[in-house]
Tab-separated table of C-alpha atoms in Angstrom:
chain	number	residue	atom	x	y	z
A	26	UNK	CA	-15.194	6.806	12.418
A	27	UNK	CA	-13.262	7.939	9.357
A	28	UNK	CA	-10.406	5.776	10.568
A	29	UNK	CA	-12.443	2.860	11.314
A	30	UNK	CA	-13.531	3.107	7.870
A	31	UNK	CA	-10.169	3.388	6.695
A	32	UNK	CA	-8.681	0.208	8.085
A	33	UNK	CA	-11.960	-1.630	7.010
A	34	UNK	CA	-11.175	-0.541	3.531
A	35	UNK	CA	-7.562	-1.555	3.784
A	36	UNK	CA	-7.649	-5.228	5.277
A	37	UNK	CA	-11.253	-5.418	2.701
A	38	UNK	CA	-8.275	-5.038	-0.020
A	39	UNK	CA	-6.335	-8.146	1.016
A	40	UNK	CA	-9.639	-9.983	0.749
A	41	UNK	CA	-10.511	-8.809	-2.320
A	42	UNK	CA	-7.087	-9.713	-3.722
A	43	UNK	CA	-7.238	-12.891	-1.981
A	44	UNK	CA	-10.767	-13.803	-3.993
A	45	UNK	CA	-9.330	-12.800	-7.276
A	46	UNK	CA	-6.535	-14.977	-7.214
A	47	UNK	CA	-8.954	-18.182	-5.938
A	48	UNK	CA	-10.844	-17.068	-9.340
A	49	UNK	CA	-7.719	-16.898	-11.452
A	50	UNK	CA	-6.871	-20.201	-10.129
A	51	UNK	CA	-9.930	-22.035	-12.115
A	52	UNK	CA	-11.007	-22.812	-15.365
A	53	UNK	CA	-11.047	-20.291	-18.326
A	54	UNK	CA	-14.001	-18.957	-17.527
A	55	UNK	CA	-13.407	-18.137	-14.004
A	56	UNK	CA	-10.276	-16.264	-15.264
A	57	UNK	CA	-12.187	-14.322	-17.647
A	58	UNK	CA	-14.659	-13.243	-14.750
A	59	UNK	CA	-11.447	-12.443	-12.501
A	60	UNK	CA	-10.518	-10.076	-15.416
A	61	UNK	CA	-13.506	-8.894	-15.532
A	62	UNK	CA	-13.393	-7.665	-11.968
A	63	UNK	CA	-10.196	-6.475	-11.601
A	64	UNK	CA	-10.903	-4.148	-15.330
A	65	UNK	CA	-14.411	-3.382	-13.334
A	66	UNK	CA	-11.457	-2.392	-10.341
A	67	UNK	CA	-9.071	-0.267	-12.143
A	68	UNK	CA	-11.739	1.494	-14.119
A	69	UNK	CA	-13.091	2.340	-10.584
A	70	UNK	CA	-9.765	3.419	-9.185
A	71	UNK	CA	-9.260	5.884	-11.698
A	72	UNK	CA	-12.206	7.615	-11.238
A	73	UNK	CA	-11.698	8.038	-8.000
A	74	UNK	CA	-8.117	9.123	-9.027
A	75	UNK	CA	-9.619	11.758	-10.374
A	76	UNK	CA	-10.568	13.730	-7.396
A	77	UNK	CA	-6.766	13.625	-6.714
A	78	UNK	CA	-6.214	15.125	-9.955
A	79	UNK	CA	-8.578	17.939	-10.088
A	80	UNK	CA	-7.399	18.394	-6.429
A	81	UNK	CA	-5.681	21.293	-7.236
A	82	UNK	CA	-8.918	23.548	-8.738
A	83	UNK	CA	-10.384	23.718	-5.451
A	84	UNK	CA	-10.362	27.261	-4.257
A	85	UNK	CA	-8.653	28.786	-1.834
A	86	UNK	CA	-10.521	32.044	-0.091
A	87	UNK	CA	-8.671	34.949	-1.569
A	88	UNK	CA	-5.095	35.139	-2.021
A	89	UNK	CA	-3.843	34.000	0.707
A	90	UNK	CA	-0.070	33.289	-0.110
A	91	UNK	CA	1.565	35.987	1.779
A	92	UNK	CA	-0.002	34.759	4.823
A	93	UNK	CA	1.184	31.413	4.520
A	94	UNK	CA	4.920	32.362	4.144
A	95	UNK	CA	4.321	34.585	6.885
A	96	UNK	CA	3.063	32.619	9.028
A	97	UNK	CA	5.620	30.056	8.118
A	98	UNK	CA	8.301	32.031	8.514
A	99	UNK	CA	7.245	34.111	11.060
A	100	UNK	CA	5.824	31.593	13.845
A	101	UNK	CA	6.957	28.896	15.925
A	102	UNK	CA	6.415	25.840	14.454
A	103	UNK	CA	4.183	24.491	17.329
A	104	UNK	CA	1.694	28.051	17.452
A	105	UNK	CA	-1.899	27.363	17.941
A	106	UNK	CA	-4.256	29.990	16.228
A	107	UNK	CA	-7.644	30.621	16.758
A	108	UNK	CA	-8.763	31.105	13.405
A	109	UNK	CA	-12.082	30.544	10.605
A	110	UNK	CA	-13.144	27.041	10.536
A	111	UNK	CA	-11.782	26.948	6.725
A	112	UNK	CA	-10.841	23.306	5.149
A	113	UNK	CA	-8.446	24.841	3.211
A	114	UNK	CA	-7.246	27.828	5.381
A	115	UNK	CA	-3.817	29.448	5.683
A	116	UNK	CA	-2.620	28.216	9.416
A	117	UNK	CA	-3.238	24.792	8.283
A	118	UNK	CA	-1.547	25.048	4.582
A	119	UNK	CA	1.188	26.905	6.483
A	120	UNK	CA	1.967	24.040	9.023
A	121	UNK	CA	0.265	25.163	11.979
A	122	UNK	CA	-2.548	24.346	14.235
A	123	UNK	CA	-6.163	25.976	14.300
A	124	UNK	CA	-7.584	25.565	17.134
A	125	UNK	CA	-10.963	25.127	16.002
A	126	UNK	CA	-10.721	24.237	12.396
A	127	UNK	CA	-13.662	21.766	10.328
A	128	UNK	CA	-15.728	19.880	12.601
A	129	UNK	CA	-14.457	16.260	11.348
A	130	UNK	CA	-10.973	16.825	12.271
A	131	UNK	CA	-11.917	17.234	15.747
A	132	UNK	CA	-14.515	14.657	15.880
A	133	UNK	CA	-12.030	12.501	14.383
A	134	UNK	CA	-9.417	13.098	16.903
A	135	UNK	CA	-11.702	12.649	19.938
A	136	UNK	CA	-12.351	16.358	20.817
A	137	UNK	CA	-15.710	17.839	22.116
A	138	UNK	CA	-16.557	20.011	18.223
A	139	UNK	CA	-19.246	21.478	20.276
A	140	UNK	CA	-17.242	23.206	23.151
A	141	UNK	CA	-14.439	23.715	21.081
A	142	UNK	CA	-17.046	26.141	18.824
A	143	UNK	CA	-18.220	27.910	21.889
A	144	UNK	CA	-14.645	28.502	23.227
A	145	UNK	CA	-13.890	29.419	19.799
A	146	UNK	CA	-17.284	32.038	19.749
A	147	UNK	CA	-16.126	33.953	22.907
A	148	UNK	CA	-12.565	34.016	21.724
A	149	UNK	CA	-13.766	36.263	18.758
A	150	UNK	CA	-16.448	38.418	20.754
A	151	UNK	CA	-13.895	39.068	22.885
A	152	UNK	CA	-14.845	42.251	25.228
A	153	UNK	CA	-12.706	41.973	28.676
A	154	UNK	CA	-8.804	41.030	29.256
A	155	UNK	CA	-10.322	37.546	30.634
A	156	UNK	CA	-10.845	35.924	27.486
A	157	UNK	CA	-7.702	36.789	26.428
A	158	UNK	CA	-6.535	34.662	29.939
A	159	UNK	CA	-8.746	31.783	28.901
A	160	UNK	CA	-7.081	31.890	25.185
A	161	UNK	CA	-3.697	31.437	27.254
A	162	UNK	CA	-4.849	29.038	29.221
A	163	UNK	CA	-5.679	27.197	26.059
A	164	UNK	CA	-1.863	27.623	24.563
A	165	UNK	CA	-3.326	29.590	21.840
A	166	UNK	CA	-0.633	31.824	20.474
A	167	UNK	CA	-2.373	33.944	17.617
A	168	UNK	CA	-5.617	35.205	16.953
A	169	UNK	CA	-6.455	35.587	12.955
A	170	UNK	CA	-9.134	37.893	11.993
A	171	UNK	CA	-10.825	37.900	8.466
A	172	UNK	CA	-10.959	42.081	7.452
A	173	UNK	CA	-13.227	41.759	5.210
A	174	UNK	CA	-17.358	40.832	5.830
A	175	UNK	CA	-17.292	36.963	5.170
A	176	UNK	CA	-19.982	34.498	4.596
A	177	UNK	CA	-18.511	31.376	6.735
A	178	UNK	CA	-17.372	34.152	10.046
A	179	UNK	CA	-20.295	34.255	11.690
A	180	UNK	CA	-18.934	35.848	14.477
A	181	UNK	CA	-19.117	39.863	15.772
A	182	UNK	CA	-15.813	41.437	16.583
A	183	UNK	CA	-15.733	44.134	18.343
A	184	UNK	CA	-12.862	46.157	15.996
A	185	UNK	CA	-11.644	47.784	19.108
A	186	UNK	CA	-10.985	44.942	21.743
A	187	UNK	CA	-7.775	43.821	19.794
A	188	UNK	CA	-6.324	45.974	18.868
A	189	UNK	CA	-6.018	48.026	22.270
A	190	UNK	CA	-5.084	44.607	24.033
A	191	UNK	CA	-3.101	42.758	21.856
A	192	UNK	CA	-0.020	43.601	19.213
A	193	UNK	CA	-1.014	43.687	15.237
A	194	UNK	CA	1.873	41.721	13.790
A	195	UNK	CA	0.777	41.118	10.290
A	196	UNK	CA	-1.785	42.511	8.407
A	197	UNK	CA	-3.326	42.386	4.797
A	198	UNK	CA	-6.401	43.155	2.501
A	199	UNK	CA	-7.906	40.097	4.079
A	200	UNK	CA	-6.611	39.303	7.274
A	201	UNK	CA	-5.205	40.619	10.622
A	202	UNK	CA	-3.021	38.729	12.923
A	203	UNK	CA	-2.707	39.263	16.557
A	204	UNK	CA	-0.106	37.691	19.281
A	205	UNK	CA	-1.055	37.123	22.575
């Protein structure tokens, strides 16, 4: 849908050019209501510039910055993590894939959001070597685990299950990784 909208918005432009120049071809008048309307157009754009430029202030959870070089510098380039559903979160920023990530990229894309979040679920209440076959069978590469209590990982871990099945290979105040 997003896309849809996108295009709409982007042949809409040529029309909207297109009318402003059938104005500025008139009288005086005319031009000064084509003025007008493209001011009315600009001033518009720049508000919405502004979300650009205050794009920056948006927080990131915690400090993530280690992460991200590690996983950049540490991981294939095509890895798949299972990982919190974060818009901003560190496989992304770091040039990997989540496999789960916010619902409207995967709507977007065509997936199922829906079985994606209950893969996703049993991937991080893991309890028996099987899931850990399904995660394979699902190319996922790394498993990232908040340490810390958080408010948007909803999910129960059982602290145990990982780490007896599956090698720690990086591990902060915030996060653990784990490789399949």
């Amino acid at each position: 849908m997003e896309t849809l909208l996108r295009h709409f918005f982007i042949v809409g432009n040529f029309y909207v050019a297109y009318f402003l120049d059938a104005l500025w071809q008139g009288n005086w008048s005319r031009k000064a209501v084509s003025l007008v309307l493209l001011f009315l157009l600009i001033i518009s754009g720049g508000i919405q510039i502004m979300a650009v430029k205050n794009d920056f202030r948006y927080p990131i959870a915690g400090n993530s910055n280690n992460l991200i070089e590690w996983i950049k510098d540490s991981t294939p380039r095509n890895s798949i993590f299972a990982g919190p559903a974060q818009l901003l979160d560190p496989i992304t920023l770091a040039g990997r894939r989540n496999f789960l990530g916010p619902s409207y990229y995967l709507e977007v894309m065509g997936y199922d959001y829906a079985d994606r979040a209950g893969l996703v679920k049993t991937f991080f209440e893991a309890n028996s070597p099987e899931v850990l076959v399904r995660m394979r069978a699902n190319n996922i590469g790394y498993v990232l685990l908040p340490t810390t209590p958080r408010d948007d990982f909803s999910y129960t871990i059982d602290t145990l299950f990982y780490p007896t099945h599956l090698s720690k290979v990086y591990e902060d105040a915030q996060y653990e990784v784990y490789k399949l």
